[in-house]
GROMACS .gro file of C-alpha atoms in nm:
model
  242
    1MET     CA    1  -0.284  -0.771  -0.381
    2ALA     CA    2  -0.294  -0.334  -0.336
    3VAL     CA    3  -0.071  -0.130  -0.350
    4LEU     CA    4  -0.099   0.129  -0.148
    5VAL     CA    5  -0.047   0.526  -0.155
    6THR     CA    6   0.090   0.739   0.118
    7ARG     CA    7   0.050   1.108  -0.080
    8PRO     CA    8  -0.262   1.340   0.084
    9ALA     CA    9  -0.579   1.337  -0.071
   10PRO     CA   10  -0.699   1.528  -0.336
   11ASP     CA   11  -0.392   1.385  -0.474
   12ASN     CA   12  -0.383   1.068  -0.445
   13GLU     CA   13  -0.733   0.965  -0.593
   14ARG     CA   14  -0.499   1.112  -0.936
   15THR     CA   15  -0.231   0.871  -0.813
   16ALA     CA   16  -0.473   0.620  -0.703
   17ALA     CA   17  -0.620   0.624  -1.046
   18ALA     CA   18  -0.305   0.608  -1.298
   19LEU     CA   19  -0.258   0.210  -1.072
   20ARG     CA   20  -0.635   0.117  -1.134
   21ALA     CA   21  -0.547   0.212  -1.509
   22ARG     CA   22  -0.245  -0.011  -1.524
   23GLY     CA   23  -0.425  -0.285  -1.376
   24PHE     CA   24  -0.397  -0.274  -1.006
   25ASP     CA   25  -0.492  -0.290  -0.684
   26VAL     CA   26  -0.482   0.029  -0.493
   27LEU     CA   27  -0.523   0.124  -0.099
   28LEU     CA   28  -0.551   0.508   0.011
   29ALA     CA   29  -0.322   0.610   0.352
   30PRO     CA   30  -0.292   0.936   0.343
   31MET     CA   31  -0.008   0.984   0.594
   32LEU     CA   32  -0.056   1.398   0.581
   33ARG     CA   33  -0.401   1.641   0.664
   34PHE     CA   34  -0.451   1.957   0.443
   35GLU     CA   35  -0.478   2.238   0.651
   36PRO     CA   36  -0.554   2.580   0.542
   37VAL     CA   37  -0.423   2.919   0.707
   38ALA     CA   38  -0.619   3.229   0.737
   39LEU     CA   39  -0.400   3.496   0.562
   40PRO     CA   40  -0.397   3.793   0.645
   41GLY     CA   41  -0.624   4.141   0.550
   42ASP     CA   42  -0.297   4.327   0.424
   43VAL     CA   43  -0.131   4.061   0.281
   44GLY     CA   44  -0.005   4.128  -0.051
   45HIS     CA   45  -0.080   4.561  -0.042
   46ASP     CA   46   0.250   4.621  -0.148
   47VAL     CA   47   0.374   4.320  -0.339
   48ALA     CA   48   0.427   4.360  -0.701
   49ALA     CA   49   0.350   4.032  -0.786
   50VAL     CA   50   0.314   3.665  -0.593
   51VAL     CA   51   0.523   3.358  -0.513
   52ILE     CA   52   0.346   3.010  -0.663
   53THR     CA   53   0.548   2.637  -0.556
   54SER     CA   54   0.261   2.421  -0.449
   55SER     CA   55  -0.118   2.426  -0.565
   56ASN     CA   56  -0.168   2.329  -0.203
   57ALA     CA   57  -0.153   2.715  -0.229
   58LEU     CA   58  -0.397   2.812  -0.479
   59ARG     CA   59  -0.618   2.602  -0.328
   60ALA     CA   60  -0.579   2.674   0.036
   61ALA     CA   61  -0.571   3.098  -0.057
   62ALA     CA   62  -0.846   3.024  -0.287
   63PRO     CA   63  -1.172   3.081  -0.090
   64GLN     CA   64  -1.024   3.404   0.051
   65LEU     CA   65  -0.928   3.520  -0.236
   66PRO     CA   66  -1.220   3.652  -0.483
   67GLY     CA   67  -1.231   4.065  -0.513
   68SER     CA   68  -0.817   4.030  -0.381
   69ALA     CA   69  -0.633   4.261  -0.592
   70LEU     CA   70  -0.367   3.993  -0.557
   71LEU     CA   71  -0.577   3.840  -0.864
   72ASP     CA   72  -0.432   4.161  -1.071
   73LEU     CA   73  -0.084   4.030  -0.974
   74PRO     CA   74   0.166   3.888  -1.219
   75LEU     CA   75   0.160   3.481  -1.072
   76PHE     CA   76   0.497   3.258  -1.116
   77ALA     CA   77   0.447   2.935  -1.116
   78VAL     CA   78   0.684   2.664  -1.056
   79GLY     CA   79   0.493   2.385  -1.274
   80ASP     CA   80   0.292   2.422  -1.584
   81GLN     CA   81   0.002   2.188  -1.326
   82THR     CA   82   0.042   2.484  -1.052
   83ALA     CA   83  -0.026   2.757  -1.284
   84ALA     CA   84  -0.322   2.596  -1.434
   85ALA     CA   85  -0.424   2.614  -1.042
   86ALA     CA   86  -0.331   2.997  -1.024
   87ARG     CA   87  -0.624   3.065  -1.375
   88ASP     CA   88  -0.927   2.865  -1.238
   89ALA     CA   89  -0.766   3.081  -0.836
   90GLY     CA   90  -0.857   3.344  -1.075
   91PHE     CA   91  -0.578   3.516  -1.167
   92THR     CA   92  -0.505   3.604  -1.524
   93ARG     CA   93  -0.096   3.749  -1.614
   94VAL     CA   94  -0.005   3.354  -1.463
   95ILE     CA   95   0.366   3.288  -1.551
   96SER     CA   96   0.467   2.947  -1.615
   97ALA     CA   97   0.824   2.838  -1.452
   98SER     CA   98   0.799   2.472  -1.718
   99GLY     CA   99   1.008   2.274  -1.399
  100ASP     CA  100   1.126   2.233  -1.006
  101ALA     CA  101   1.237   2.626  -0.855
  102THR     CA  102   1.556   2.597  -0.921
  103ALA     CA  103   1.365   2.696  -1.317
  104LEU     CA  104   1.151   2.902  -1.088
  105ARG     CA  105   1.413   3.140  -0.898
  106ASP     CA  106   1.514   3.186  -1.308
  107THR     CA  107   1.213   3.267  -1.450
  108ILE     CA  108   1.187   3.521  -1.149
  109ALA     CA  109   1.556   3.736  -1.175
  110ASN     CA  110   1.465   3.665  -1.608
  111SER     CA  111   1.122   3.848  -1.592
  112ALA     CA  112   1.016   4.122  -1.822
  113VAL     CA  113   0.676   4.124  -1.566
  114ILE     CA  114   0.857   4.289  -1.323
  115ASP     CA  115   1.162   4.554  -1.187
  116ALA     CA  116   1.500   4.435  -1.044
  117LYS     CA  117   1.428   4.466  -0.656
  118ALA     CA  118   1.093   4.412  -0.701
  119THR     CA  119   0.898   4.236  -0.372
  120LEU     CA  120   0.753   3.943  -0.404
  121LEU     CA  121   0.486   3.715  -0.216
  122TYR     CA  122   0.557   3.420  -0.177
  123LEU     CA  123   0.257   3.215  -0.073
  124ALA     CA  124   0.380   2.872   0.074
  125GLY     CA  125   0.352   2.617   0.294
  126ALA     CA  126   0.435   2.545   0.680
  127ASP     CA  127   0.721   2.242   0.585
  128ILE     CA  128   0.941   2.440   0.337
  129SER     CA  129   1.211   2.205   0.212
  130ARG     CA  130   1.426   2.494  -0.006
  131ASP     CA  131   1.454   2.832   0.065
  132LEU     CA  132   1.378   2.989  -0.213
  133ALA     CA  133   1.344   3.317  -0.105
  134ALA     CA  134   1.666   3.325   0.000
  135GLU     CA  135   1.676   3.241  -0.322
  136LEU     CA  136   1.564   3.469  -0.490
  137ALA     CA  137   1.666   3.780  -0.235
  138GLY     CA  138   2.038   3.707  -0.319
  139ARG     CA  139   1.937   3.791  -0.703
  140GLY     CA  140   1.756   4.149  -0.514
  141PHE     CA  141   1.474   4.030  -0.474
  142ASP     CA  142   1.300   4.175  -0.070
  143VAL     CA  143   1.102   3.860  -0.072
  144THR     CA  144   0.772   3.824   0.176
  145THR     CA  145   0.676   3.513   0.304
  146GLN     CA  146   0.283   3.425   0.383
  147THR     CA  147   0.243   3.079   0.559
  148VAL     CA  148  -0.119   2.994   0.357
  149TYR     CA  149  -0.093   2.608   0.409
  150ARG     CA  150   0.018   2.341   0.669
  151MET     CA  151   0.034   1.942   0.667
  152ALA     CA  152  -0.043   1.763   0.993
  153PRO     CA  153   0.144   1.409   0.978
  154VAL     CA  154  -0.166   1.094   1.089
  155THR     CA  155  -0.071   0.921   1.294
  156ALA     CA  156  -0.268   0.631   1.280
  157LEU     CA  157  -0.320   0.380   0.951
  158PRO     CA  158  -0.673   0.298   0.861
  159ARG     CA  159  -0.872  -0.063   1.077
  160GLY     CA  160  -0.837  -0.153   0.672
  161VAL     CA  161  -0.455  -0.083   0.570
  162CYS     CA  162  -0.367  -0.277   0.893
  163GLU     CA  163  -0.570  -0.559   0.815
  164ALA     CA  164  -0.461  -0.513   0.489
  165PHE     CA  165  -0.011  -0.591   0.562
  166ALA     CA  166  -0.151  -0.817   0.828
  167ALA     CA  167  -0.345  -1.028   0.515
  168ASN     CA  168   0.027  -0.955   0.363
  169ALA     CA  169  -0.229  -0.867   0.133
  170ILE     CA  170  -0.027  -0.524   0.027
  171GLU     CA  171   0.243  -0.510  -0.251
  172ALA     CA  172   0.407  -0.276  -0.229
  173VAL     CA  173   0.395   0.120  -0.098
  174LEU     CA  174   0.438   0.463  -0.290
  175HIS     CA  175   0.619   0.768  -0.143
  176TYR     CA  176   0.631   1.105  -0.227
  177SER     CA  177   0.774   1.316   0.094
  178ARG     CA  178   0.997   1.244   0.363
  179ARG     CA  179   0.752   1.369   0.599
  180SER     CA  180   0.436   1.135   0.473
  181ALA     CA  181   0.781   0.940   0.515
  182ALA     CA  182   0.781   0.953   0.856
  183ALA     CA  183   0.405   0.914   0.928
  184PHE     CA  184   0.444   0.721   0.773
  185VAL     CA  185   0.676   0.464   0.908
  186ALA     CA  186   0.546   0.611   1.272
  187ALA     CA  187   0.235   0.514   1.172
  188VAL     CA  188   0.346   0.149   1.104
  189ARG     CA  189   0.553   0.111   1.451
  190ALA     CA  190   0.243   0.276   1.682
  191ASP     CA  191  -0.039   0.023   1.512
  192GLY     CA  192   0.162  -0.301   1.560
  193VAL     CA  193   0.282  -0.387   1.152
  194GLU     CA  194   0.597  -0.263   1.141
  195ILE     CA  195   0.783  -0.633   1.032
  196SER     CA  196   0.566  -0.654   0.745
  197ALA     CA  197   0.431  -0.297   0.603
  198LEU     CA  198   0.922  -0.277   0.662
  199ALA     CA  199   0.967  -0.615   0.475
  200VAL     CA  200   0.696  -0.476   0.151
  201PRO     CA  201   0.924  -0.267  -0.158
  202HIS     CA  202   0.868   0.122  -0.176
  203CYS     CA  203   0.861   0.309  -0.452
  204CYS     CA  204   0.975   0.655  -0.312
  205MET     CA  205   1.014   0.989  -0.555
  206SER     CA  206   1.322   1.143  -0.473
  207ALA     CA  207   1.674   1.009  -0.275
  208ASN     CA  208   1.607   1.182   0.033
  209VAL     CA  209   1.302   1.048   0.077
  210ALA     CA  210   1.437   0.666   0.001
  211ASP     CA  211   1.637   0.724   0.302
  212VAL     CA  212   1.399   0.779   0.540
  213LEU     CA  213   1.251   0.455   0.481
  214ARG     CA  214   1.637   0.270   0.463
  215ASP     CA  215   1.674   0.445   0.806
  216ALA     CA  216   1.369   0.257   0.940
  217GLY     CA  217   1.531  -0.042   0.810
  218ALA     CA  218   1.288  -0.150   0.477
  219THR     CA  219   1.495  -0.342   0.256
  220GLN     CA  220   1.371  -0.312  -0.038
  221VAL     CA  221   1.382   0.052  -0.167
  222THR     CA  222   1.373   0.219  -0.496
  223ILE     CA  223   1.380   0.574  -0.592
  224ALA     CA  224   1.242   0.727  -0.975
  225ALA     CA  225   1.476   0.764  -1.208
  226HIS     CA  226   1.368   1.137  -1.197
  227PRO     CA  227   1.080   1.332  -0.944
  228ASP     CA  228   0.788   1.264  -1.214
  229GLU     CA  229   0.487   0.979  -1.092
  230ASN     CA  230   0.515   0.765  -1.476
  231ASP     CA  231   0.900   0.689  -1.369
  232MET     CA  232   0.827   0.641  -0.988
  233LEU     CA  233   0.522   0.425  -1.105
  234ASP     CA  234   0.768   0.257  -1.356
  235GLY     CA  235   0.984   0.189  -1.115
  236LEU     CA  236   0.641   0.003  -0.898
  237ALA     CA  237   0.625  -0.208  -1.191
  238ARG     CA  238   0.965  -0.325  -1.246
  239ALA     CA  239   1.061  -0.394  -0.781
  240LEU     CA  240   0.794  -0.598  -0.815
  241ARG     CA  241   0.857  -0.784  -1.155
  242SER     CA  242   1.207  -0.878  -0.930
   0.00000   0.00000   0.00000
């Protein structure tokens, strides 16, 4: 029996390693596909700092950054992992909020590194769940949001995963976002394995993600105590013991 991981690459490999360390067999079915978007040549020429809420934004932008003036600017990152990715991309003045988008907003608003009404460049994905730019604008900042990547839904499961569902060889599924959960539901329906796929436990990063699975008909749905992978995997272990 295996646990199915639906998060996109390359993060799914990290999750797979964590699961194997806990003694689980793993199958991968990334339900969103990463697609970088080119930066305009003049992007950021009049901004005071860069804002990042996702390491995917840095993954997309990094190949375009060598020689860019952006690397000389302060960069505000939502957390330590994203901050590390920013340093790897060549940024040297990196400030980590070590938290969530609220912590990032407050870190920027209270920073002495930039002026109170500075212009900020927010490097973001095409689908934003929270309007951080508007929140920062409410604090007096002028924010330019630049899309640097999109996550496109994957429409079909890998053949081996379909066969595993048909053979009842998958014991649980992990879901990390509403969009990937919705893509999963659409794929299991299109592939004809909806009944077996929705019958197993589904472990979700948040209540918003869980709603997608419940609306689709899943009845064994658990939510991480906090939006943290370790808490999610602890919930998985409890779900499989019950």
